[in-house]
Coordinates of C-alpha atoms and ligand atoms in Angstrom, one line a residue:
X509 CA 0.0 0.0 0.0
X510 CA 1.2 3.8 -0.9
X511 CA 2.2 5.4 1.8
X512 CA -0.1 8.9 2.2
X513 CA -2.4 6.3 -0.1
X514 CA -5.2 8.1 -1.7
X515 CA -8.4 6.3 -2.5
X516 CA -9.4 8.6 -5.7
X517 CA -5.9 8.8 -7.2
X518 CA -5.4 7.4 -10.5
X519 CA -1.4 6.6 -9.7
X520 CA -2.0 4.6 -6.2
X521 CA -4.3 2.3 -8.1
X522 CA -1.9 2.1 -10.7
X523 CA 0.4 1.4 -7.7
X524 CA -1.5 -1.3 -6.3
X525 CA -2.4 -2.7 -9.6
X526 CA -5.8 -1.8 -9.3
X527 CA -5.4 -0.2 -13.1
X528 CA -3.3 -1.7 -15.2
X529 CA 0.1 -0.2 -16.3
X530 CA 3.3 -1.1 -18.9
X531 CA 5.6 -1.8 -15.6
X532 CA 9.3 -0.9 -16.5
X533 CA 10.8 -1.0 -13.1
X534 CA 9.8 -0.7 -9.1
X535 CA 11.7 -0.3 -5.9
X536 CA 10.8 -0.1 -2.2
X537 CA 9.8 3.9 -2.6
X538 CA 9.7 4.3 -6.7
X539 CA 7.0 2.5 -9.2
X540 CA 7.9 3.2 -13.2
X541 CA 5.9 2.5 -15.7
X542 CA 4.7 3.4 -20.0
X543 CA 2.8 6.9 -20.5
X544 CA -0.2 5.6 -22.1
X545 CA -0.3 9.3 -24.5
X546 CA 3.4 9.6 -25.4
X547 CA 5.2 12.9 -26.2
X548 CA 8.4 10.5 -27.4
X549 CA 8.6 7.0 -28.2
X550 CA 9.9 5.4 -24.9
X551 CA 8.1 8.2 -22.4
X552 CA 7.6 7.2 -18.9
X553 CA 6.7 8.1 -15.6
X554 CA 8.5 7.7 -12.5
X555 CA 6.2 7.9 -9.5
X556 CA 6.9 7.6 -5.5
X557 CA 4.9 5.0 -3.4
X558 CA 3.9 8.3 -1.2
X559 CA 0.7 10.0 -2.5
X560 CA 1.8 13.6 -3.1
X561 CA 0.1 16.1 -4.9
X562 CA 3.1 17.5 -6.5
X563 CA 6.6 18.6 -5.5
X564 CA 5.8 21.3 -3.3
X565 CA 3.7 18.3 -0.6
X566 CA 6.6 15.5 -1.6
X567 CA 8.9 14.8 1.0
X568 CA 12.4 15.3 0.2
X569 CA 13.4 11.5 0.8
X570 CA 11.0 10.6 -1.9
X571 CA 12.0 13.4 -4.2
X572 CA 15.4 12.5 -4.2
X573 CA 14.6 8.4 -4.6
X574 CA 12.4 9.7 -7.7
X575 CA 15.4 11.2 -9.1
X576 CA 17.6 8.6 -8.3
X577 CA 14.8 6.1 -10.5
X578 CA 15.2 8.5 -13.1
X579 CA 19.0 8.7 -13.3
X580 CA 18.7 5.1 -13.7
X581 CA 16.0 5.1 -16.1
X582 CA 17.2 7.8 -18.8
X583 CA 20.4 5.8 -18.7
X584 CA 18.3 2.5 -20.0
X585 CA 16.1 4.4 -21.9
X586 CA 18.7 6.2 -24.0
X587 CA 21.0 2.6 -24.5
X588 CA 17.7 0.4 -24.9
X589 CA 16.2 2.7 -27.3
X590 CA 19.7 3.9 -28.9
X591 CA 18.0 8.1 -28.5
X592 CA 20.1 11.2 -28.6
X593 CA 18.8 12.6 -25.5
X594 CA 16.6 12.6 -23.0
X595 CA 14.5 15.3 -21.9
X596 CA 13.4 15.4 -17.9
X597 CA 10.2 16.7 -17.1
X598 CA 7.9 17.5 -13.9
X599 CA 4.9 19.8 -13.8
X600 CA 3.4 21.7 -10.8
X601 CA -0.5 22.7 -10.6
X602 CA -2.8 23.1 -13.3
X603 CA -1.1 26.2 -14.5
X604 CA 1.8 24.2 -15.3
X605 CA -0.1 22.0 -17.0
X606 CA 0.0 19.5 -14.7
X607 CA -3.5 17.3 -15.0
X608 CA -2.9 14.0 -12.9
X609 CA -2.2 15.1 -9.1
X610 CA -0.2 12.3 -7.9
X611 CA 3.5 13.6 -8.2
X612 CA 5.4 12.3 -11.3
X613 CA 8.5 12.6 -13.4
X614 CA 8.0 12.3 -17.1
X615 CA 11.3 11.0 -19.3
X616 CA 11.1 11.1 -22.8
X617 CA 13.8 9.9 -24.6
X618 CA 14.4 12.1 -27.7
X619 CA 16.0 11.1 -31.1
X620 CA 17.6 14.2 -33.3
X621 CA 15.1 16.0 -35.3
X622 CA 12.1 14.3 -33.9
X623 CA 9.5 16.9 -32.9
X624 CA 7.3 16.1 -29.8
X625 CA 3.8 15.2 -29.7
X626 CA 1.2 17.4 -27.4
X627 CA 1.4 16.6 -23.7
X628 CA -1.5 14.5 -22.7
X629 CA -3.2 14.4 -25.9
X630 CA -3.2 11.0 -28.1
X631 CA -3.7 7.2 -26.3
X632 CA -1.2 5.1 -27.2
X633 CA -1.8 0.6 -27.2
X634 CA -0.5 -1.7 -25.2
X635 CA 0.8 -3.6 -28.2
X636 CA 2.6 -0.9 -29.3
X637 CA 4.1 0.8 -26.1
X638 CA 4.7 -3.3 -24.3
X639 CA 7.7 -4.0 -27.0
X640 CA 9.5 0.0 -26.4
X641 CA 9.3 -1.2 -22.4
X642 CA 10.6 -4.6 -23.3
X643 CA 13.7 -3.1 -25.0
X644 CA 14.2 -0.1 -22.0
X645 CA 13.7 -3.2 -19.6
X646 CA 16.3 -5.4 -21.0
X647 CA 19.0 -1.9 -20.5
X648 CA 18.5 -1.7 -17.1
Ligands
5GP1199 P1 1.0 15.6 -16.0 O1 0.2 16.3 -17.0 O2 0.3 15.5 -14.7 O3 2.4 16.1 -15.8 O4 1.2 14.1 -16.6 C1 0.3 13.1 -16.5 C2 0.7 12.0 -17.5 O5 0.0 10.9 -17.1 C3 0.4 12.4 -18.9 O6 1.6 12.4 -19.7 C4 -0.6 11.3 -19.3 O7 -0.4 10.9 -20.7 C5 -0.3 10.2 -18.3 N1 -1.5 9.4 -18.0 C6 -2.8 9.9 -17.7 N2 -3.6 8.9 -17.5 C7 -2.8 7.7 -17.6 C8 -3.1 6.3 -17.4 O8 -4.3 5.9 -17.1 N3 -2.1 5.4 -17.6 C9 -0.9 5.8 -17.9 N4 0.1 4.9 -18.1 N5 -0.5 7.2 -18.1 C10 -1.5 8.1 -17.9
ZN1200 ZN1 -1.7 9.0 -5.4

């Protein structure tokens, strides 16, 4: 169970499996898993087992594990997926365009040239996004 667990939060019952998610890695504080409207091909969330709103409520414990998942995930994601880059991103309140309130850290892997998509916009399938996690997954 999420610590600071709330009942109406879309990422705790992705947490607890409740909904179902592309699952790239998980810790004892960090859950990672497939954006299901991809900016990038490879974009993923990194999310702390602490219900949060965002990073102003987020203990600094968990913020610092979060970025230690991510450190380890851009590296996987830019071998696994052979990008250029990878972009780091991590929005606060509506106005930022934030629009799930669970506190997250987007990476998107980014290849040269390659224009990104609208945040939050276009679903993505599981049969498309499960073999981009397969190939991060096996650089970890
Ligand atoms: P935010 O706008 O809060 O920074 O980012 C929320 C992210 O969660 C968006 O990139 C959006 O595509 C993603 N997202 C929203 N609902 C779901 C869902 O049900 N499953 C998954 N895997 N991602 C989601
Ligand atoms: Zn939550």
């Amino acid at each position: 169970m999420t610590e600071h667990h709330s009942d109406d939060c879309l990422f705790c019952k992705i947490i607890a499996g409740d909904i179902p998610s592309i699952k790239l890695y998980e810790d004892d504080r960090t859950y990672v898993f497939m954006d299901i409207m991809p900016q990038t091909r490879g974009h993923h969330l990194i999310i702390p087992k602490y219900h949060a709103q965002d990073f102003f409520d987020l203990p600094i414990d968990w913020a610092n594990a979060c970025l230690a998942t991510a450190q380890k995930m851009a590296i996987a994601a830019k071998a696994g997926l052979e990008s250029d880059g990878v972009r780091i991103m991590q929005l606060n309140g509506a106005a930022a365009g934030q629009t799930v309130f669970h506190y997250h850290v987007h990476v998107m892997p980014v290849m040269k040239g390659e224009s990104m998509a609208l945040h939050a916009r276009d679903m993505e399938k599981p049969d498309v996004l499960q073999p981009i996690a397969d190939k991060i997954i096996a650089a970890l």
